[in-house]
PDB file of C-alpha atoms in Angstrom:
ATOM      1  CA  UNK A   1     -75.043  55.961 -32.884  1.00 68.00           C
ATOM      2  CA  UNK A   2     -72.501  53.936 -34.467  1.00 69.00           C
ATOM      3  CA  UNK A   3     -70.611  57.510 -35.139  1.00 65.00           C
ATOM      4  CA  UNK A   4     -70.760  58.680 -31.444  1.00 65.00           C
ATOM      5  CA  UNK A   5     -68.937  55.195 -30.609  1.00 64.00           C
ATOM      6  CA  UNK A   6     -66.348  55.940 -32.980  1.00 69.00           C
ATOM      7  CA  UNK A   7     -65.933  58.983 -31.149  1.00 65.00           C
ATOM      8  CA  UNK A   8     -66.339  57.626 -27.767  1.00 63.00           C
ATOM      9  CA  UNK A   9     -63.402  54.773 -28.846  1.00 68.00           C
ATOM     10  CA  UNK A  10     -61.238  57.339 -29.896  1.00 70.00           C
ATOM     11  CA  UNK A  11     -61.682  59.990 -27.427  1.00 71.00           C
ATOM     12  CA  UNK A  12     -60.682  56.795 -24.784  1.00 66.00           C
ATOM     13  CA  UNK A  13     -57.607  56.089 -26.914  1.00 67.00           C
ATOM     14  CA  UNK A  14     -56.455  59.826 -26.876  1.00 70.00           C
ATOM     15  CA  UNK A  15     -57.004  59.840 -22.898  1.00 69.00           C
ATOM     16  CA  UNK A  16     -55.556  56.632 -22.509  1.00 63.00           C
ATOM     17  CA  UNK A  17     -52.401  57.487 -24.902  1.00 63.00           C
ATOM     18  CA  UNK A  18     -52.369  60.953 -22.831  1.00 65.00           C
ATOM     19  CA  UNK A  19     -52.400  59.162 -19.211  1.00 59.00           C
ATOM     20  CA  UNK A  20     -49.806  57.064 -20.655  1.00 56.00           C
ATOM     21  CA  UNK A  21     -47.433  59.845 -21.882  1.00 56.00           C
ATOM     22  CA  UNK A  22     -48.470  61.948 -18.517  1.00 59.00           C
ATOM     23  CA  UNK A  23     -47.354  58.593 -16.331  1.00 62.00           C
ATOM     24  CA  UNK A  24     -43.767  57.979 -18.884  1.00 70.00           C
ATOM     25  CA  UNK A  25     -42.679  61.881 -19.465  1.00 73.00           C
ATOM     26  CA  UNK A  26     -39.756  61.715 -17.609  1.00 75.00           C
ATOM     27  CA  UNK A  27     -38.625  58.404 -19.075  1.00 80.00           C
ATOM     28  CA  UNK A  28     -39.674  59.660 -22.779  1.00 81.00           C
ATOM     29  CA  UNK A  29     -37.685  62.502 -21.832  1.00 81.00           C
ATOM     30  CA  UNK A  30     -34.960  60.718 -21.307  1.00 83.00           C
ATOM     31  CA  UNK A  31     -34.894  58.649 -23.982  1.00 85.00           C
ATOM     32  CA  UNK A  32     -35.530  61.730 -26.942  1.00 85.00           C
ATOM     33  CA  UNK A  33     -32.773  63.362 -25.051  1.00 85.00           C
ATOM     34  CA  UNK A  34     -30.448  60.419 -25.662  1.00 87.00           C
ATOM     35  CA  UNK A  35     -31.736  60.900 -29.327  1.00 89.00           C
ATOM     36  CA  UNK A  36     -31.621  64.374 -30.035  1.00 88.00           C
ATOM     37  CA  UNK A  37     -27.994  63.887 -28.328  1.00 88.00           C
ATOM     38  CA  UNK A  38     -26.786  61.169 -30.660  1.00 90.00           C
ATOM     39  CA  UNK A  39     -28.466  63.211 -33.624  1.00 88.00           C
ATOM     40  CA  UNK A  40     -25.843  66.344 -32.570  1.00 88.00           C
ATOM     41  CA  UNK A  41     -23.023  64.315 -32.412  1.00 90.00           C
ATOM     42  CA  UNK A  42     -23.676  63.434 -36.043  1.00 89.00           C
ATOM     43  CA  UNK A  43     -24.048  66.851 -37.479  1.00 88.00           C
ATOM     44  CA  UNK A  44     -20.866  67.524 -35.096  1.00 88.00           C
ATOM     45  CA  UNK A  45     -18.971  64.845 -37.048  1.00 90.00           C
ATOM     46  CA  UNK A  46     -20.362  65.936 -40.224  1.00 87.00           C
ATOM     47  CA  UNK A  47     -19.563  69.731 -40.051  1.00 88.00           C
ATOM     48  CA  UNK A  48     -16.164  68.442 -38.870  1.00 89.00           C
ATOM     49  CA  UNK A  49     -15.964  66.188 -41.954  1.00 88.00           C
ATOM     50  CA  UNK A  50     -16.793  68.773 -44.567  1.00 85.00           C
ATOM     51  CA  UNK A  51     -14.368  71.283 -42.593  1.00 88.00           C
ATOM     52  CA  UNK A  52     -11.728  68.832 -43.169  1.00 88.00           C
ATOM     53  CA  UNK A  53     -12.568  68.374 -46.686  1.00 85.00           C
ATOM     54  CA  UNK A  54     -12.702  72.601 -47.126  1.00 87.00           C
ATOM     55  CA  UNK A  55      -8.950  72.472 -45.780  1.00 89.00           C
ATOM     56  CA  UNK A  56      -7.924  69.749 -48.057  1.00 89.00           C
ATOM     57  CA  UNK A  57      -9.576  72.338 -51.214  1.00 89.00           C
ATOM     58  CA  UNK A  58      -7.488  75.255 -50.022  1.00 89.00           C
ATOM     59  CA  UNK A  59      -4.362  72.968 -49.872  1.00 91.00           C
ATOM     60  CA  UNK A  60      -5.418  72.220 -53.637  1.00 90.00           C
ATOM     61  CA  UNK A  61      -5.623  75.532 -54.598  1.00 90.00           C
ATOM     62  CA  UNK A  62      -2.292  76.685 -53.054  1.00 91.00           C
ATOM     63  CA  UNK A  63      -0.493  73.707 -54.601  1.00 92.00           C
ATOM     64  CA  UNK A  64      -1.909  74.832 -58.080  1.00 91.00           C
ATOM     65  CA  UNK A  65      -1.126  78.479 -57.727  1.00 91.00           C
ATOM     66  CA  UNK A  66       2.687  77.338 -56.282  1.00 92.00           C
ATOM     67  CA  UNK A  67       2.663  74.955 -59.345  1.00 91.00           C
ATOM     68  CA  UNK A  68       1.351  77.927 -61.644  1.00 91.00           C
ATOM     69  CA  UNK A  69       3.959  80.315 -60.581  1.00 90.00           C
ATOM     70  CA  UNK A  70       7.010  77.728 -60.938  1.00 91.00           C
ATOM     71  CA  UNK A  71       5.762  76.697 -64.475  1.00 89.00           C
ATOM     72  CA  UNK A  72       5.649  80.662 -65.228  1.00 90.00           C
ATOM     73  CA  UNK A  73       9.234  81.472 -63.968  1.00 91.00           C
ATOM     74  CA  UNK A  74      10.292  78.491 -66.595  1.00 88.00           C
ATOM     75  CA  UNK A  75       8.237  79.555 -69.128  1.00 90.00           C
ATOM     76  CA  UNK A  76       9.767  83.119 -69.389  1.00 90.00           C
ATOM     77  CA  UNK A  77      13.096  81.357 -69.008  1.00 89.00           C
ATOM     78  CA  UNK A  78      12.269  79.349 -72.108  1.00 88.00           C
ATOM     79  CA  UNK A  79      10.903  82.665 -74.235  1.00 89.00           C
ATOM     80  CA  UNK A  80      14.446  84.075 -73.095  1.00 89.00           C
ATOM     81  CA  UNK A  81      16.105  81.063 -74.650  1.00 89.00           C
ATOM     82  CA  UNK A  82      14.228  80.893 -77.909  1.00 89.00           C
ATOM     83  CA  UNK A  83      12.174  77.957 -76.997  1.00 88.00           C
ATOM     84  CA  UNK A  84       8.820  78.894 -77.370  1.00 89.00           C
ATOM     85  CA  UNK A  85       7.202  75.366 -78.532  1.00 89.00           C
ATOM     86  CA  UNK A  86       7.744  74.657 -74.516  1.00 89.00           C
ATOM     87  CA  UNK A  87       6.807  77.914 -73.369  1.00 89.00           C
ATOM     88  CA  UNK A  88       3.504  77.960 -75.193  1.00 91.00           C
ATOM     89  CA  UNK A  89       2.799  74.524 -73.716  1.00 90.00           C
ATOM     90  CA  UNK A  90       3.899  75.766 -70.333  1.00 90.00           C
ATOM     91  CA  UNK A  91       1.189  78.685 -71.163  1.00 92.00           C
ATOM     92  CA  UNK A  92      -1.556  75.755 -71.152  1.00 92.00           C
ATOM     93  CA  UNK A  93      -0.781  74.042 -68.479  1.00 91.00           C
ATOM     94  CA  UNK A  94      -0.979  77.126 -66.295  1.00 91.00           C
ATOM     95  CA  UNK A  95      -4.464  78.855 -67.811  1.00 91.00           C
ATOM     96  CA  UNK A  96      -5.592  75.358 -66.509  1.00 92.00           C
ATOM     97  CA  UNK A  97      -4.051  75.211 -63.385  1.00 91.00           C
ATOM     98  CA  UNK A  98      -5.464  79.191 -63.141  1.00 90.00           C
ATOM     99  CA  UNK A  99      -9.022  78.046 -64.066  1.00 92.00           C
ATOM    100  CA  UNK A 100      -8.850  75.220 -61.418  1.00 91.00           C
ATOM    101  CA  UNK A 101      -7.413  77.702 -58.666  1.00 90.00           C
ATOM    102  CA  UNK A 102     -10.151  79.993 -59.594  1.00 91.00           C
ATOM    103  CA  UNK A 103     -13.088  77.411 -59.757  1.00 91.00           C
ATOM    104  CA  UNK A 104     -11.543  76.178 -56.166  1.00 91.00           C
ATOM    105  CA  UNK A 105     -11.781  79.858 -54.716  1.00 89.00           C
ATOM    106  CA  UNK A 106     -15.197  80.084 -56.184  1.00 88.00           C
ATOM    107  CA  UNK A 107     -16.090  77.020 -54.242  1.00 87.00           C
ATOM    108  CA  UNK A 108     -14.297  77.745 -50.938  1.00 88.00           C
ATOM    109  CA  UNK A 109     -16.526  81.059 -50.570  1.00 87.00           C
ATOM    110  CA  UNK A 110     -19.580  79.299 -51.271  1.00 86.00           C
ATOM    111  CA  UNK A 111     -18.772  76.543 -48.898  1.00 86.00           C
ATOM    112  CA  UNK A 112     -17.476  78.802 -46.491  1.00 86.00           C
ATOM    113  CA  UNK A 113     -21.051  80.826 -46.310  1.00 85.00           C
ATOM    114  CA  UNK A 114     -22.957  77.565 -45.797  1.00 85.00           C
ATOM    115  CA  UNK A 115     -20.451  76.492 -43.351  1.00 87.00           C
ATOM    116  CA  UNK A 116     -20.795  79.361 -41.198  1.00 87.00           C
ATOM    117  CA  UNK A 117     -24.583  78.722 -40.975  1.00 87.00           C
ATOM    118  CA  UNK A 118     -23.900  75.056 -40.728  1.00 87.00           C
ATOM    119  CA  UNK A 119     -21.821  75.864 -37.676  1.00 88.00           C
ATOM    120  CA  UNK A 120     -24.156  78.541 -35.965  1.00 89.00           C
ATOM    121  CA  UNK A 121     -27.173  75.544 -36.479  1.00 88.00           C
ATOM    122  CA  UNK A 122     -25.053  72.739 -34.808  1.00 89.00           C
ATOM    123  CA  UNK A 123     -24.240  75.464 -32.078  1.00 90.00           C
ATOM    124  CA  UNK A 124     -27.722  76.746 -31.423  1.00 89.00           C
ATOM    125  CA  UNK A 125     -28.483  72.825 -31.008  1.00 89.00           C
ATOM    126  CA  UNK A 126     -25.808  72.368 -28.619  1.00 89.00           C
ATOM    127  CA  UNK A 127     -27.252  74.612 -26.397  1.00 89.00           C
ATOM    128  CA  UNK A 128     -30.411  73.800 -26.494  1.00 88.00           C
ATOM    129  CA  UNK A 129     -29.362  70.146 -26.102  1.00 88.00           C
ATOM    130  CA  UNK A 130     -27.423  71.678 -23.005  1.00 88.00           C
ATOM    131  CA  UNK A 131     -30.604  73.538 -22.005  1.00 88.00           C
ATOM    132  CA  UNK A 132     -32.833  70.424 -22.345  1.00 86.00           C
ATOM    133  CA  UNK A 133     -30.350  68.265 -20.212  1.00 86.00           C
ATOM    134  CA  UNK A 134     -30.897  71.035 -17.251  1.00 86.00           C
ATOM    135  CA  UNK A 135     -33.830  70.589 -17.646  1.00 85.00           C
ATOM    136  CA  UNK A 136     -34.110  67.072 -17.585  1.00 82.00           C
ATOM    137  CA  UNK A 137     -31.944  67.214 -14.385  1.00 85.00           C
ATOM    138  CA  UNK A 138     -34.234  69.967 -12.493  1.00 83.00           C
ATOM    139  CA  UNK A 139     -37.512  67.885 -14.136  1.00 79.00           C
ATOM    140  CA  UNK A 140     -36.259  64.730 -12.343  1.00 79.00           C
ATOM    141  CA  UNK A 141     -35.410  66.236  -9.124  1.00 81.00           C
ATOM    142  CA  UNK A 142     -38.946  67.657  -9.175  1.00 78.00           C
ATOM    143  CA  UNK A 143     -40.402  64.229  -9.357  1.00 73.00           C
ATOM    144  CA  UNK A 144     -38.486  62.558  -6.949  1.00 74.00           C
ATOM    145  CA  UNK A 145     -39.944  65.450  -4.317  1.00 74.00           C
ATOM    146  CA  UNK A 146     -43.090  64.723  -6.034  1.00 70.00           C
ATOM    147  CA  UNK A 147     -43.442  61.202  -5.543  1.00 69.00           C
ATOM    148  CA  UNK A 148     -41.687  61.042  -2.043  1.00 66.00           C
ATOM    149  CA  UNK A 149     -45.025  63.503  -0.609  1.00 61.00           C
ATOM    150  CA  UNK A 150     -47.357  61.734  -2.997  1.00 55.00           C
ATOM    151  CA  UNK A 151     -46.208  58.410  -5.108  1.00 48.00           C
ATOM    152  CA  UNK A 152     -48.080  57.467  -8.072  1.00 49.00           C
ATOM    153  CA  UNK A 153     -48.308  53.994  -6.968  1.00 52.00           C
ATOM    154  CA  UNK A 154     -48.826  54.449  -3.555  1.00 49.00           C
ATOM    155  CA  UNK A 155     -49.162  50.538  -3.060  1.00 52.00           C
ATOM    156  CA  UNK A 156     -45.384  50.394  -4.153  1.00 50.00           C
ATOM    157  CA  UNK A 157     -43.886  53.644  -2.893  1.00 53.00           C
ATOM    158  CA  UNK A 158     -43.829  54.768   0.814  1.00 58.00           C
ATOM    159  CA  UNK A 159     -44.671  58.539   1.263  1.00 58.00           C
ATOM    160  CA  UNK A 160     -44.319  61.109   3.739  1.00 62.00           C
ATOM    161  CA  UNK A 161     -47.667  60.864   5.310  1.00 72.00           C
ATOM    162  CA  UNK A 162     -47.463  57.016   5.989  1.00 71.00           C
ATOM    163  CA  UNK A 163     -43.874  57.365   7.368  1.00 73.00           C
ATOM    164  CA  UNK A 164     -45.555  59.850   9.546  1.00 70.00           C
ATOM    165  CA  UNK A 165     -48.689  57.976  10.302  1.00 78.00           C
ATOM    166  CA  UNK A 166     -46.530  54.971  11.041  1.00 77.00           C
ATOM    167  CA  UNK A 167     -43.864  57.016  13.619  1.00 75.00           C
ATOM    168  CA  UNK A 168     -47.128  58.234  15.271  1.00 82.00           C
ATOM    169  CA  UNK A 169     -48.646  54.672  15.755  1.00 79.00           C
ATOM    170  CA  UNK A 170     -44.871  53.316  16.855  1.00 79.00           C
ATOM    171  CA  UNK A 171     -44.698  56.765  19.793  1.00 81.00           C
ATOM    172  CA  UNK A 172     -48.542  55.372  20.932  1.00 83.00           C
ATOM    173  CA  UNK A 173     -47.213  51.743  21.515  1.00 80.00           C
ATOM    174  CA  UNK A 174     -44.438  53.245  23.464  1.00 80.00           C
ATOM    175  CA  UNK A 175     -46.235  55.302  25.457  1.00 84.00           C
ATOM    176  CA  UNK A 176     -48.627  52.364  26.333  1.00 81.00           C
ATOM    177  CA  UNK A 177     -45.634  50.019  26.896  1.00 80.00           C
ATOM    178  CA  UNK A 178     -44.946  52.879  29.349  1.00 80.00           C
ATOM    179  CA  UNK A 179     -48.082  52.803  31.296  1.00 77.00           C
ATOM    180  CA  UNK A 180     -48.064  49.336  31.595  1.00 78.00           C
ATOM    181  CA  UNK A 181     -44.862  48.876  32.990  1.00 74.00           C
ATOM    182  CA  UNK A 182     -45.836  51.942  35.414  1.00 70.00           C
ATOM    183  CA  UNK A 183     -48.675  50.232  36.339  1.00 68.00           C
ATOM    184  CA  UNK A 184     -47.102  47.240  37.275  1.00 66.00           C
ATOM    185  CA  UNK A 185     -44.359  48.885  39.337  1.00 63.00           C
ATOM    186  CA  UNK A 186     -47.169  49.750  41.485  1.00 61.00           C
ATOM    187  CA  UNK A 187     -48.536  46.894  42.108  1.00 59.00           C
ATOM    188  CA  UNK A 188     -45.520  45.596  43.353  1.00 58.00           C
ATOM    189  CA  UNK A 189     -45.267  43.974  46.433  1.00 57.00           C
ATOM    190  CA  UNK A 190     -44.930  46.589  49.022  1.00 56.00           C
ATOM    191  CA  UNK A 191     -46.385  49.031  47.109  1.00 55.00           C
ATOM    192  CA  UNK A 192     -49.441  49.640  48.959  1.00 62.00           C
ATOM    193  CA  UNK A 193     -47.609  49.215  52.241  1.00 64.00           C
ATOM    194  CA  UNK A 194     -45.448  52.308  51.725  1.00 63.00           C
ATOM    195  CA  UNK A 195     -48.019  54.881  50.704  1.00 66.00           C
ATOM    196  CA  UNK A 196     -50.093  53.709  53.570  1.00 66.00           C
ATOM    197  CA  UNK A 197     -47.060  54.519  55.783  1.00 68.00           C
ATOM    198  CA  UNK A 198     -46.763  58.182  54.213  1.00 68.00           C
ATOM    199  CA  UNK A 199     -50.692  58.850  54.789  1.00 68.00           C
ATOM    200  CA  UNK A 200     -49.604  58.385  57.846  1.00 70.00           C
ATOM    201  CA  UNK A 201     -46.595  60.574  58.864  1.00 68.00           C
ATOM    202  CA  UNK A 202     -43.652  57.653  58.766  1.00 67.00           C
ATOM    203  CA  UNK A 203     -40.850  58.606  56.953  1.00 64.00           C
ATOM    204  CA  UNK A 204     -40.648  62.087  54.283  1.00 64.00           C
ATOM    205  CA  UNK A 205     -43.345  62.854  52.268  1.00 63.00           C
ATOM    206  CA  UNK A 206     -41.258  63.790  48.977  1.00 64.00           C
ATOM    207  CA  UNK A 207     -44.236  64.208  46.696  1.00 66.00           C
ATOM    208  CA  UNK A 208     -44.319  68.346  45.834  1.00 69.00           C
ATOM    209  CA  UNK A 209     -47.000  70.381  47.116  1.00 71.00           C
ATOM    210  CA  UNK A 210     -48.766  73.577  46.270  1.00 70.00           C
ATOM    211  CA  UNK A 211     -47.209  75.365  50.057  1.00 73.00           C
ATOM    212  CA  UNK A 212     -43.602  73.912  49.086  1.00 73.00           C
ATOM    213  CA  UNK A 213     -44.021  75.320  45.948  1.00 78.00           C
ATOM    214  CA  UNK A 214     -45.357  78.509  46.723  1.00 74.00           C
ATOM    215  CA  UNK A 215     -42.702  79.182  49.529  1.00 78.00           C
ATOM    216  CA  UNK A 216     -40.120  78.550  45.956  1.00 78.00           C
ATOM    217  CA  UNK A 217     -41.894  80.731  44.301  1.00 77.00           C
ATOM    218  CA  UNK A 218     -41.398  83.435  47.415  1.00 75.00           C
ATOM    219  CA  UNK A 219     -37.562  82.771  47.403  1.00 78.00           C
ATOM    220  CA  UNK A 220     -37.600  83.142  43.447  1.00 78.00           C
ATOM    221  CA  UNK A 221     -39.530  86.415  43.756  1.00 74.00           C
ATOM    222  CA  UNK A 222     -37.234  87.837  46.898  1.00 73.00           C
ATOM    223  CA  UNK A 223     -40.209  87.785  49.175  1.00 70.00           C
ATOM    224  CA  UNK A 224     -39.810  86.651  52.833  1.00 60.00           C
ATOM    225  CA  UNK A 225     -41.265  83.660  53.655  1.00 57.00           C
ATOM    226  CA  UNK A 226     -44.253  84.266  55.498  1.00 57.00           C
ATOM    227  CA  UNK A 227     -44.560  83.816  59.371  1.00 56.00           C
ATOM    228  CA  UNK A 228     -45.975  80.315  60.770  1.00 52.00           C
TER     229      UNK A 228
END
């Protein structure tokens, strides 16, 4: 028993936490969307940062190898002069400028490798993150149509149906309003009097009837009128 309520408590937790998520997705949407964003923009500013510091190794490198070269050119011009005490110290200083040229190359195409799947990451993410935020867009337009025909909290949002049921109940009123005020247009004063009056062959009889009609319908048709 007591392990069928542990089950029972957390089967109600996972439907509650699911009617919760269910009731929030567009707002939790929203919010890892601002997340995933901001999380972009920081591997965006980091690839940018370690492209910035690749740049600043290949200026190394170049300065070393211009360095390396102007060093050499003096070096043979010492040799030519006899001085080789300077030459052979010019020889050390450019094996290490070499070694730190080559160790920089080394680097660059290492770097370079990662940074090319560094930049094809943070580029598939931007378009999902461009994808998502469609999404999002279509996702909320959905839900407005869906709670404008059938709110989730129909004591807070006005749908379709009761703007309907309410425009139906407002045409009803008028119509009765209408009757009424027929109604008491004939029971006017004099009213009575003047239908009385027609019955009885005083004055025109303007009310339409069926021979009237039918003798329209003759005209309409081209057909004489027929005799008296």
């Amino acid at each position: 028993m007591l392990k069928m309520l542990r089950l029972l408590a957390r089967g109600a937790a996972a439907r509650a936490a699911e009617d919760l998520f269910n009731q929030n997705a567009l707002l939790i949407l929203d919010q890892q969307i601002r997340e995933t964003r901001a999380s972009l923009e920081r591997s965006r500013q980091a690839l940018a940062v370690a492209i910035a510091g690749d740049r600043a190794e290949a200026r190394r490198a170049e300065a070393a190898e211009a360095r390396a070269s102007d060093l050499e050119i003096r070096a043979v011009a010492a040799l030519r002069a006899g001085r080789e005490d300077l030459a052979a110290e010019a020889a050390e200083t450019i094996a290490e400028l070499e070694r730190e040229r080559d160790a920089i190359r080394t680097a660059r195409a290492t770097f370079a490798a990662e940074v090319a799947r560094i930049r094809e990451t943070v580029a598939d993410a931007g378009r999902r993150q461009a994808e998502l935020e469609r999404g999002r867009r279509v996702a909320a337009a959905s839900e407005a149509v869906r709670r404008l025909g059938a709110g989730t909290r129909p004591q807070e949002t006005a749908t379709l149906r009761e703007a309907e049921a309410t425009l139906a109940r407002l045409r009803e009123l008028q119509a009765e309003a209408s009757d009424t005020e027929a109604a008491l247009a004939e029971a006017e004063p004099g009213a009575d009097i003047a239908e009385r009056l027609r019955r009885e062959g005083f004055g025109d009889d303007d009310r339409p009837t069926g021979t009237a009609i039918l003798e329209r319908l003759r005209r309409s048709a081209g057909l004489a009128a027929e005799p008296a």
